[in-house]
Amino acid sequence: MQHIRNIAIIAHVDHGKTTLVDKIIHATHLFRENQESGELIMDNNDLERERGITILSKNISVTYKDTKINVIDTPGHADFGGEVERVLKMADGVLLLVDAFEGPMPQTRFVLHKALELGLKPIVVINKVDKPNCRPEEVHDQVFDLFFNLDATEEQLDFPTFYGSSKQGWFNTSLEQTDSILPILDGILQYVPEPKVEEGTLQMQVTSLDYSSFLGRIAVGKVTRGSVKESQWIGLAQEDGKIIKGKVKELYIFEGLGKKKVSEVFAGDICAIVGFDDFQIGDTFVDLENPEPLPRLSIDEPTLNMTFSINNSPFFGKDGKYVTSNHLKERLEKELEKNLALRVEQTDDANTFLVFGRGILHLSILIETMRREGYEMTIGQPQVILRNINGEQCEPYESLVVDVPEEYASRVIDLATQRKGDLHIMETKGEMQHLEFEIPSRGLIGLRSQMLTATAGEAIMAHRFSEYKPFKGQIPGRNNGVLVSKNQGSATAYSIEKLQDRGRFFVDPGEEVYTGMIVGEQNKPGDLVVNIVEGKQLNNMRAAGKDKDGNIAPKILMTLEECMEYIQQDECIEVTPNFIRMRKKILTEEERKRAERMAKS
């Protein structure tokens, strides 16, 4: 049997995880020329490349000093915690990557807590020591305090530390610069234990899944006991206790950036099994004669929900390929198979589904992926999930950390306290003020865009779910009203120019609009219905002077997440492959007024 190490790399967003994995690939001379071509090669998806964040965990494997190292790159956002919680089950050690200036962030804490609970051996890597203002020794002390606060064992507290720069490609046990990343690989061999192998029959829990158009669904996990062979008959223990008999058609292990077909996999290695279609994440492959399933994976509960329904706007079906409620239902059910932190419920309306997730980013990535696949849908306002605990209504609270230049600190505190946030820590880090708040999750919806506006884009925000606490009452929403289109047609430069003193627009001249669509933000509270499709009267009378059509301010571009945070209870978002439009749920002004009267009576 080959020597094996299984290690997961965890870090906050932008602390350099994926760069470190790239350097490990280069250091072990694993070039793309050697890799197997075909369906099974892992590749980053477009969304990850565009946003520069890891969304899906990925496995690669490198060989160093005759030892196979399985490296698992994990997402840094707490919103993708479900992805992290399940893949940590495959690891025996964890590489905690921390920025030498920022130190451990809230989402680092979340993932580290999960790793320590599972008893994984930690190695701390303090990255970006080449940056100005970095403070590696201070960050090392903060990491130790974090371990202590998370109830790490004596053995876990005695963690080895490496300093260096992923970008420059060097690491060392001291701050002295070297020219190599190999000390980290030596550290993995020295400090990460070999996989624990128990005596007994086959046990392999499915912790991830892959898909190939040739082979169908592929189960990925670590063989914790026994071994599994190609063409062997084995059992699949499901959630309801049933054991399904099946044959292993093909067996793969991870090698380099792809997978390699093998005839047998022994305990301790991570492998992929082809031959079973009816499996879920958390199921266990077992021996048919002596089945002993492993306990199922437990995943933290979602904190937000949103309604997903068919697109019922006047532009329905113009842009997308999949537009019916059946299409929507099938796609959400498919997502549930691999997205463990997601829940979907059918509502009283057959065309509407309630989707529960970990946060705005978690749900927006799902919506973005669906629209790129050709789906059209209508998305409602995100709502936090309230719970009744000991007879009291409770809501989720989050720990919010903001790093901001000193001159903007008072504005940040003001914005957070307006939204029922309590300031717990305020300290100076270099030229930045470090602020920590406890704030209801509701207060975070829409806060990021306000905070970036108030701090000229300088604020760095991070937050993570902490606990459920008593409901804190009403939180003020959006201050300004919206401009709503009165007619359907093409927006004209003439109308937009005349209405510019009323607010800022989300559409440019020539864009198609419809009745009830939100076309801009008003300068004051309350909604205003406007006609932006009116053209200029073309008669023979001309006043002296030129037309002023050239004085139109450019439209405000809003991302999907910004729209999700912007809309109110009576509004929704129309999402199609090429357009994201905000609109009123009830399109005509008369109907909206009637509904308002009914609600009051």
XYZ file of C-alpha atoms in Angstrom:
601
model
C 0.000 0.000 0.000
C 1.204 3.491 -0.841
C 1.624 6.029 1.999
C -1.301 8.494 1.965
C -2.079 11.898 3.515
C -5.537 13.503 3.199
C -5.530 17.247 3.901
C -8.153 20.001 3.502
C -7.125 23.625 2.949
C -9.379 26.106 4.761
C -9.246 29.899 4.807
C -11.299 33.060 4.548
C -12.119 34.370 1.061
C -9.079 35.947 -0.682
C -6.519 34.658 1.813
C -4.841 32.642 -0.964
C -6.095 29.026 -0.818
C -6.369 28.381 -4.538
C -3.018 30.120 -5.211
C -1.369 27.803 -2.671
C -2.908 24.748 -4.377
C -1.518 26.016 -7.727
C 1.978 26.315 -6.196
C 1.747 22.785 -4.735
C 0.834 21.519 -8.238
C 3.883 23.292 -9.748
C 6.235 22.189 -6.946
C 5.358 18.527 -7.503
C 5.829 18.882 -11.295
C 2.236 18.037 -12.055
C 1.705 19.616 -15.451
C -1.424 19.513 -17.527
C 0.334 17.546 -20.305
C 0.341 14.432 -18.112
C -3.310 14.570 -17.282
C -5.886 12.199 -18.592
C -8.287 13.669 -21.129
C -11.994 12.843 -21.081
C -15.059 13.629 -19.062
C -13.746 13.187 -15.540
C -11.266 16.043 -15.277
C -12.228 18.643 -12.700
C -12.311 22.212 -13.831
C -13.258 25.494 -12.198
C -16.667 26.713 -13.301
C -17.188 30.129 -14.943
C -18.787 31.675 -11.857
C -15.722 30.875 -9.735
C -13.379 32.423 -12.292
C -15.504 35.563 -12.629
C -15.905 36.146 -8.894
C -12.466 34.909 -7.845
C -13.958 32.721 -5.087
C -14.173 28.989 -4.520
C -17.780 27.742 -4.519
C -17.370 23.984 -4.970
C -14.771 21.962 -3.090
C -12.337 20.099 -5.347
C -9.896 17.220 -4.936
C -6.450 16.981 -6.463
C -3.702 14.542 -5.672
C 0.068 15.016 -5.792
C 2.933 12.643 -5.046
C 5.836 13.866 -2.891
C 8.625 11.673 -1.471
C 6.713 8.475 -2.409
C 3.645 9.679 -0.472
C 0.335 10.435 -2.126
C -1.167 13.696 -0.794
C -4.888 14.179 -1.477
C -5.515 17.943 -1.289
C -9.095 19.201 -0.831
C -9.623 22.891 -1.724
C -12.663 24.194 0.208
C -14.838 27.334 -0.150
C -14.086 30.238 2.201
C -17.626 31.687 2.462
C -19.787 30.602 5.417
C -22.682 30.534 2.906
C -21.092 27.402 1.417
C -20.583 25.805 4.833
C -22.587 22.753 3.754
C -19.951 22.093 1.091
C -17.158 22.331 3.693
C -18.848 20.272 6.417
C -19.152 17.214 4.234
C -15.709 17.288 2.574
C -13.891 17.651 5.911
C -15.040 14.070 6.575
C -12.524 12.941 3.931
C -9.545 14.710 5.576
C -7.201 13.654 8.395
C -5.518 17.026 8.732
C -6.267 20.631 7.920
C -4.110 23.463 6.559
C -5.424 26.736 8.035
C -4.365 29.638 5.812
C -4.460 33.109 7.415
C -3.641 36.521 5.923
C -0.643 38.113 7.735
C -2.440 41.475 7.878
C -6.138 40.640 8.336
C -5.648 37.710 10.738
C -8.375 35.116 11.375
C -11.761 36.296 10.027
C -15.298 35.220 11.128
C -15.696 32.675 8.349
C -12.275 31.163 9.150
C -13.633 30.583 12.637
C -16.714 28.801 11.287
C -14.771 26.275 9.171
C -12.014 25.780 11.762
C -14.609 24.982 14.424
C -15.973 22.180 12.212
C -12.443 20.823 11.601
C -11.505 20.818 15.298
C -14.779 19.091 16.226
C -13.863 16.281 13.823
C -10.487 15.928 15.597
C -8.399 16.916 12.540
C -4.701 17.766 13.049
C -4.148 21.478 12.176
C -1.161 23.140 10.480
C -1.242 26.970 10.477
C 0.071 28.832 7.417
C 0.468 32.606 7.742
C 0.344 33.850 4.151
C 1.123 37.192 2.451
C 4.032 38.144 4.763
C 5.366 40.153 1.791
C 2.506 42.673 2.102
C 3.145 46.100 3.676
C 1.727 46.544 7.213
C 1.672 42.781 7.792
C 1.966 41.606 11.424
C 2.724 37.859 11.381
C 3.640 37.455 15.090
C 0.493 39.261 16.235
C -1.625 37.163 13.834
C -0.010 33.986 15.221
C -1.147 34.997 18.740
C -4.667 35.711 17.445
C -4.782 32.247 15.817
C -3.725 30.656 19.119
C -6.493 32.578 20.964
C -8.993 31.432 18.323
C -7.989 27.773 18.792
C -8.302 28.209 22.567
C -11.768 29.807 22.262
C -12.915 26.927 20.031
C -11.988 24.381 22.758
C -9.100 22.820 20.827
C -7.395 19.871 22.529
C -3.847 20.173 23.961
C -2.545 18.339 20.894
C -4.418 20.683 18.493
C -3.151 23.763 20.379
C 0.421 22.600 19.781
C 0.122 23.406 16.060
C 3.143 23.930 13.752
C 3.276 27.322 11.964
C 4.673 28.220 8.539
C 5.236 31.765 7.230
C 5.516 32.836 3.618
C 3.816 34.014 0.431
C 1.764 31.803 -1.914
C 2.125 34.395 -4.652
C 5.944 34.438 -4.450
C 6.005 30.667 -3.936
C 7.956 30.295 -0.661
C 7.244 29.122 2.895
C 9.391 28.541 5.970
C 9.037 27.759 9.688
C 10.541 31.219 10.378
C 10.147 34.609 8.689
C 13.396 34.077 6.750
C 12.628 34.018 3.019
C 13.456 30.845 1.088
C 12.962 30.041 -2.592
C 10.699 27.009 -2.201
C 7.266 25.811 -1.100
C 8.645 22.361 -0.156
C 8.837 23.056 3.637
C 5.000 22.998 3.663
C 4.944 19.614 1.907
C 7.527 18.296 4.404
C 5.308 19.654 7.198
C 2.274 17.791 5.806
C 4.251 14.512 5.806
C 5.569 15.181 9.322
C 2.473 16.464 11.128
C -0.597 15.058 9.344
C -1.279 11.483 10.459
C -1.804 8.669 7.977
C -5.503 7.742 7.627
C -6.771 5.625 10.540
C -7.515 2.186 9.179
C -9.749 -0.096 11.247
C -10.049 -3.826 10.812
C -13.328 -5.013 9.320
C -15.541 -5.026 6.266
C -16.087 -2.226 3.733
C -17.270 1.209 4.891
C -17.235 4.239 2.576
C -19.451 7.276 3.110
C -20.530 9.304 0.067
C -19.379 12.871 0.819
C -19.465 14.333 -2.681
C -20.827 13.531 -6.106
C -19.662 13.955 -9.650
C -21.432 13.530 -12.968
C -20.323 12.344 -16.383
C -22.504 12.255 -19.490
C -20.920 8.855 -20.322
C -20.970 7.210 -16.890
C -23.902 8.927 -15.106
C -23.710 9.757 -11.399
C -20.423 9.096 -9.609
C -20.116 8.694 -5.812
C -17.005 10.209 -4.184
C -15.779 9.519 -0.644
C -13.020 8.119 1.558
C -12.795 4.355 2.147
C -12.650 4.295 5.960
C -12.504 0.498 6.349
C -11.841 -2.554 4.188
C -11.338 -2.262 0.443
C -13.463 -2.013 -2.687
C -12.792 -3.756 -6.035
C -14.003 -3.267 -9.577
C -16.907 -5.648 -10.507
C -17.515 -6.390 -6.788
C -21.098 -6.688 -5.504
C -21.576 -4.310 -2.554
C -24.464 -2.738 -0.619
C -25.589 0.900 -0.389
C -27.094 1.786 3.014
C -29.661 4.573 2.556
C -31.247 7.058 4.974
C -34.379 4.931 5.564
C -32.255 1.906 6.577
C -32.733 0.064 3.254
C -29.687 -1.606 1.719
C -29.568 -1.699 -2.091
C -27.393 -4.339 -3.771
C -25.268 -3.205 -6.714
C -22.112 -3.835 -8.704
C -19.081 -1.549 -8.909
C -18.831 -0.960 -12.665
C -15.774 1.280 -12.564
C -13.455 2.532 -9.832
C -11.295 5.675 -9.907
C -8.772 7.330 -7.604
C -7.691 10.977 -7.827
C -4.397 11.470 -9.587
C -3.125 14.905 -10.461
C -5.946 17.120 -11.687
C -8.037 14.217 -12.945
C -8.936 10.653 -12.044
C -7.233 7.342 -12.824
C -9.073 4.059 -13.334
C -7.971 1.305 -10.890
C -9.050 -2.237 -10.017
C -8.975 -1.896 -6.199
C -8.933 0.879 -3.566
C -7.811 0.284 0.029
C -8.866 1.998 3.261
C -7.537 5.537 3.696
C -7.711 6.631 0.057
C -10.338 8.863 -1.593
C -12.070 7.236 -4.559
C -14.966 7.539 -7.004
C -17.409 4.661 -7.627
C -19.451 4.256 -10.828
C -22.403 1.838 -10.978
C -24.977 3.225 -8.535
C -27.529 5.851 -9.552
C -29.844 5.949 -6.565
C -27.488 7.343 -3.901
C -27.539 10.511 -1.783
C -24.716 12.323 0.007
C -24.439 10.716 3.460
C -25.247 7.153 2.268
C -22.643 4.450 3.063
C -21.249 1.708 0.815
C -21.097 -1.470 2.931
C -20.323 -5.173 2.723
C -23.403 -7.220 1.727
C -22.801 -9.987 4.276
C -22.006 -7.743 7.228
C -23.430 -4.227 6.596
C -22.376 -1.556 9.129
C -23.400 1.934 7.889
C -21.639 5.038 9.250
C -23.666 7.766 11.065
C -25.145 10.254 8.566
C -23.647 13.688 8.006
C -25.210 16.444 10.104
C -25.381 19.854 8.423
C -26.225 23.211 10.063
C -29.738 24.483 9.373
C -30.468 27.231 6.764
C -31.107 30.793 8.015
C -32.849 32.430 4.984
C -35.678 31.547 2.630
C -36.955 32.953 -0.665
C -39.799 32.143 -3.027
C -38.912 30.800 -6.488
C -41.805 30.856 -8.945
C -42.387 30.827 -12.685
C -41.833 34.054 -14.591
C -45.279 35.680 -14.945
C -44.175 39.052 -16.330
C -45.358 40.372 -19.737
C -41.947 39.291 -21.149
C -42.490 35.666 -20.101
C -40.812 33.068 -22.372
C -39.010 35.603 -24.586
C -35.551 34.810 -23.306
C -35.326 31.419 -21.572
C -35.499 27.772 -22.564
C -37.036 26.365 -19.337
C -40.067 28.356 -18.213
C -42.661 25.978 -16.663
C -43.153 25.041 -12.999
C -42.206 21.433 -13.850
C -38.843 22.596 -15.195
C -38.290 24.633 -12.018
C -39.289 21.755 -9.739
C -37.027 19.222 -11.486
C -34.038 21.591 -11.396
C -34.453 22.357 -7.673
C -34.793 18.646 -6.873
C -31.603 17.965 -8.822
C -29.799 20.695 -6.846
C -30.904 19.116 -3.533
C -28.903 15.989 -4.363
C -25.542 17.756 -4.024
C -26.305 21.027 -2.215
C -26.736 19.718 1.324
C -27.403 23.070 3.016
C -30.413 23.720 0.723
C -34.066 22.854 1.482
C -37.053 23.149 -0.874
C -40.748 23.171 0.092
C -43.838 23.240 -2.147
C -46.243 26.103 -1.290
C -50.054 26.273 -1.694
C -49.439 27.694 -5.172
C -48.315 24.931 -7.579
C -46.078 27.415 -9.449
C -44.178 28.625 -6.348
C -41.487 26.943 -4.224
C -39.975 28.070 -0.938
C -36.183 27.625 -1.061
C -34.160 27.711 2.173
C -30.419 28.515 2.163
C -27.471 29.666 4.245
C -27.350 33.263 3.035
C -27.797 35.696 0.158
C -24.648 34.474 -1.619
C -25.612 30.794 -1.281
C -29.001 31.414 -2.940
C -27.708 33.907 -5.525
C -25.112 31.398 -6.816
C -27.948 28.879 -7.335
C -30.066 31.496 -9.194
C -27.073 32.626 -11.294
C -26.268 29.016 -12.237
C -29.907 28.357 -13.208
C -30.229 31.450 -15.396
C -27.029 30.495 -17.248
C -28.592 27.095 -17.922
C -31.570 28.817 -19.597
C -34.146 29.074 -16.771
C -36.627 31.943 -16.315
C -38.079 32.603 -12.852
C -39.393 35.163 -10.394
C -37.581 35.565 -7.055
C -39.165 37.052 -3.918
C -37.578 39.080 -1.109
C -35.201 37.078 1.162
C -36.764 36.393 4.595
C -34.961 35.189 7.723
C -36.245 31.977 9.324
C -37.782 32.633 12.740
C -37.980 29.918 15.405
C -40.005 29.455 18.558
C -37.592 28.628 21.419
C -39.100 28.081 24.903
C -42.247 29.960 23.894
C -40.318 33.026 22.663
C -39.975 34.093 19.028
C -36.268 34.034 18.094
C -34.316 35.063 14.999
C -30.800 34.295 13.704
C -28.004 36.633 14.807
C -24.667 37.040 13.075
C -21.229 38.205 14.104
C -20.306 41.075 11.746
C -16.697 42.256 11.343
C -15.914 45.488 9.483
C -12.420 46.833 8.750
C -12.607 50.447 7.633
C -10.368 53.575 7.483
C -10.635 55.582 10.704
C -12.476 58.575 9.182
C -15.410 56.346 8.142
C -15.732 54.350 11.396
C -18.518 56.545 12.825
C -20.649 56.114 9.672
C -20.266 52.314 9.854
C -21.258 52.258 13.548
C -24.245 54.496 12.788
C -25.460 52.232 9.935
C -25.031 49.029 11.968
C -26.768 50.396 15.094
C -29.730 51.666 13.001
C -30.188 48.007 12.025
C -30.184 46.833 15.660
C -26.475 45.912 15.703
C -24.528 46.072 19.016
C -20.869 47.107 18.887
C -18.756 44.656 20.938
C -15.149 45.337 19.873
C -13.456 48.442 18.460
C -9.687 48.433 17.982
C -7.062 49.943 15.679
C -5.236 47.687 13.167
C -2.581 49.765 11.409
C -4.468 52.553 9.593
C -7.778 50.685 9.817
C -10.422 50.509 12.528
C -11.516 46.955 13.349
C -15.189 46.822 14.429
C -17.121 43.760 15.603
C -20.912 43.784 15.955
C -23.621 41.338 16.924
C -26.501 41.982 14.521
C -29.747 40.216 13.510
C -29.447 38.491 10.097
C -32.334 40.709 8.885
C -30.166 43.766 9.521
C -27.525 42.514 7.098
C -29.908 42.394 4.134
C -29.119 45.517 2.110
C -26.418 46.707 4.539
C -23.395 45.959 2.327
C -24.355 48.387 -0.475
C -25.211 51.158 2.037
C -21.922 50.612 3.863
C -19.843 50.691 0.663
C -21.577 53.933 -0.378
C -20.985 55.525 3.042
C -17.285 54.548 3.115
C -16.422 55.314 -0.539
C -15.989 51.573 -1.158
C -13.311 51.191 1.562
C -15.201 48.952 4.037
C -14.256 45.244 4.200
C -17.208 43.284 5.602
C -17.432 39.676 6.776
C -20.102 37.929 8.802
C -21.048 34.474 10.074
C -24.086 32.965 11.793
C -23.665 32.820 15.582
C -26.947 31.786 17.276
C -30.724 32.270 17.599
C -31.730 35.017 20.059
C -35.004 36.839 20.900
C -36.598 38.841 18.047
C -35.419 42.489 18.108
C -38.413 44.273 16.599
C -38.743 46.233 13.359
C -35.627 47.123 11.387
C -35.825 50.092 8.992
C -35.662 48.991 5.352
C -34.867 51.002 2.248
C -35.186 54.759 2.777
C -36.099 55.786 -0.769
C -39.057 54.811 -2.902
C -38.854 53.540 -6.472
C -39.837 54.818 -9.912
C -42.316 52.403 -11.504
C -43.087 52.288 -15.218
C -46.668 53.213 -16.181
C -46.561 51.824 -19.744
C -45.001 49.092 -21.822
C -42.559 49.963 -24.618
C -39.037 51.265 -25.198
C -37.613 53.810 -22.745
C -36.893 57.114 -24.493
C -34.034 59.535 -23.864
C -36.578 62.386 -23.938
C -38.611 60.969 -20.992
C -35.594 59.921 -18.923
C -33.991 63.353 -19.325
C -37.197 65.099 -18.173
C -37.478 62.802 -15.098
C -33.844 62.969 -13.963
C -34.600 65.387 -11.134
C -36.989 62.775 -9.631
C -34.346 60.103 -9.127
C -31.708 57.795 -10.616
C -32.518 55.234 -13.311
C -31.802 51.514 -13.689
C -32.515 51.557 -17.451
C -30.951 53.221 -20.478
C -32.799 54.762 -23.461
C -33.940 52.048 -25.888
C -34.416 49.349 -23.216
C -37.744 47.496 -23.235
C -39.873 48.135 -20.119
C -43.341 47.033 -19.039
C -46.098 48.258 -16.708
C -45.110 47.685 -13.061
C -41.388 47.319 -13.776
C -39.045 49.203 -11.403
C -37.052 51.567 -13.613
C -35.275 53.706 -11.017
C -34.960 54.934 -7.436
C -36.823 58.027 -6.301
C -34.987 60.757 -4.380
C -37.421 60.524 -1.463
C -39.626 57.919 0.266
C -42.738 56.617 -1.510
C -43.157 55.108 -4.968
C -43.777 57.192 -8.067
C -45.387 55.894 -11.280
C -43.695 57.466 -14.328
C -44.070 57.346 -18.101
C -40.625 56.748 -19.587
C -41.763 55.565 -23.020
C -43.113 58.966 -24.158
C -41.352 60.233 -27.270
C -40.795 63.839 -28.321
C -43.593 65.423 -30.337
C -42.300 65.830 -33.864
C -44.040 68.970 -35.167
C -42.757 71.909 -37.161
C -42.418 74.179 -34.132
C -38.825 74.337 -32.857
C -37.511 76.399 -29.988
C -34.072 77.968 -30.225
C -31.331 75.869 -28.642
C -30.342 72.241 -28.934
C -31.968 69.073 -27.663
C -30.625 68.028 -24.286
C -30.649 64.267 -24.832
C -26.903 64.138 -24.272
C -27.250 65.060 -20.563
C -28.545 61.703 -19.326
C -26.665 60.140 -16.417
C -25.623 56.505 -17.047
C -27.927 53.882 -15.534
C -27.097 52.238 -12.179
C -25.871 48.685 -12.763
C -26.981 46.265 -10.059
C -25.797 42.700 -9.523
C -28.207 39.905 -8.649
C -27.169 40.042 -4.947
C -27.682 43.825 -4.841
C -31.174 43.391 -6.328
C -31.969 40.677 -3.749
C -30.944 43.045 -0.952
C -32.718 46.038 -2.523
C -36.283 44.790 -3.067
C -39.077 45.150 -0.492
C -41.955 42.853 0.499
C -44.264 43.937 -2.374
C -41.519 43.584 -5.021
C -39.767 40.719 -6.787
C -37.007 40.047 -9.320
C -37.540 38.658 -12.801
C -34.482 36.544 -13.671
C -33.901 35.322 -17.251
C -30.703 34.183 -19.053
C -29.944 37.722 -20.300
C -31.867 40.078 -17.986
C -32.360 40.804 -14.292
C -35.330 43.130 -13.818
C -36.943 44.329 -10.584
C -40.730 44.730 -10.615
C -43.779 45.106 -8.404
C -45.575 41.846 -7.572
C -48.839 43.512 -8.638
C -48.119 45.246 -11.936
C -50.887 47.848 -12.374
C -51.257 50.883 -10.125
C -55.047 50.412 -9.675
C -54.620 46.801 -8.517
C -51.854 47.797 -6.077
C -54.095 50.494 -4.541
C -56.989 48.031 -4.282
C -54.758 45.473 -2.552
C -53.538 48.162 -0.135
C -57.135 49.132 0.767
C -58.040 45.469 1.299
C -55.013 45.002 3.595
C -55.991 48.034 5.697
C -59.614 46.955 6.039
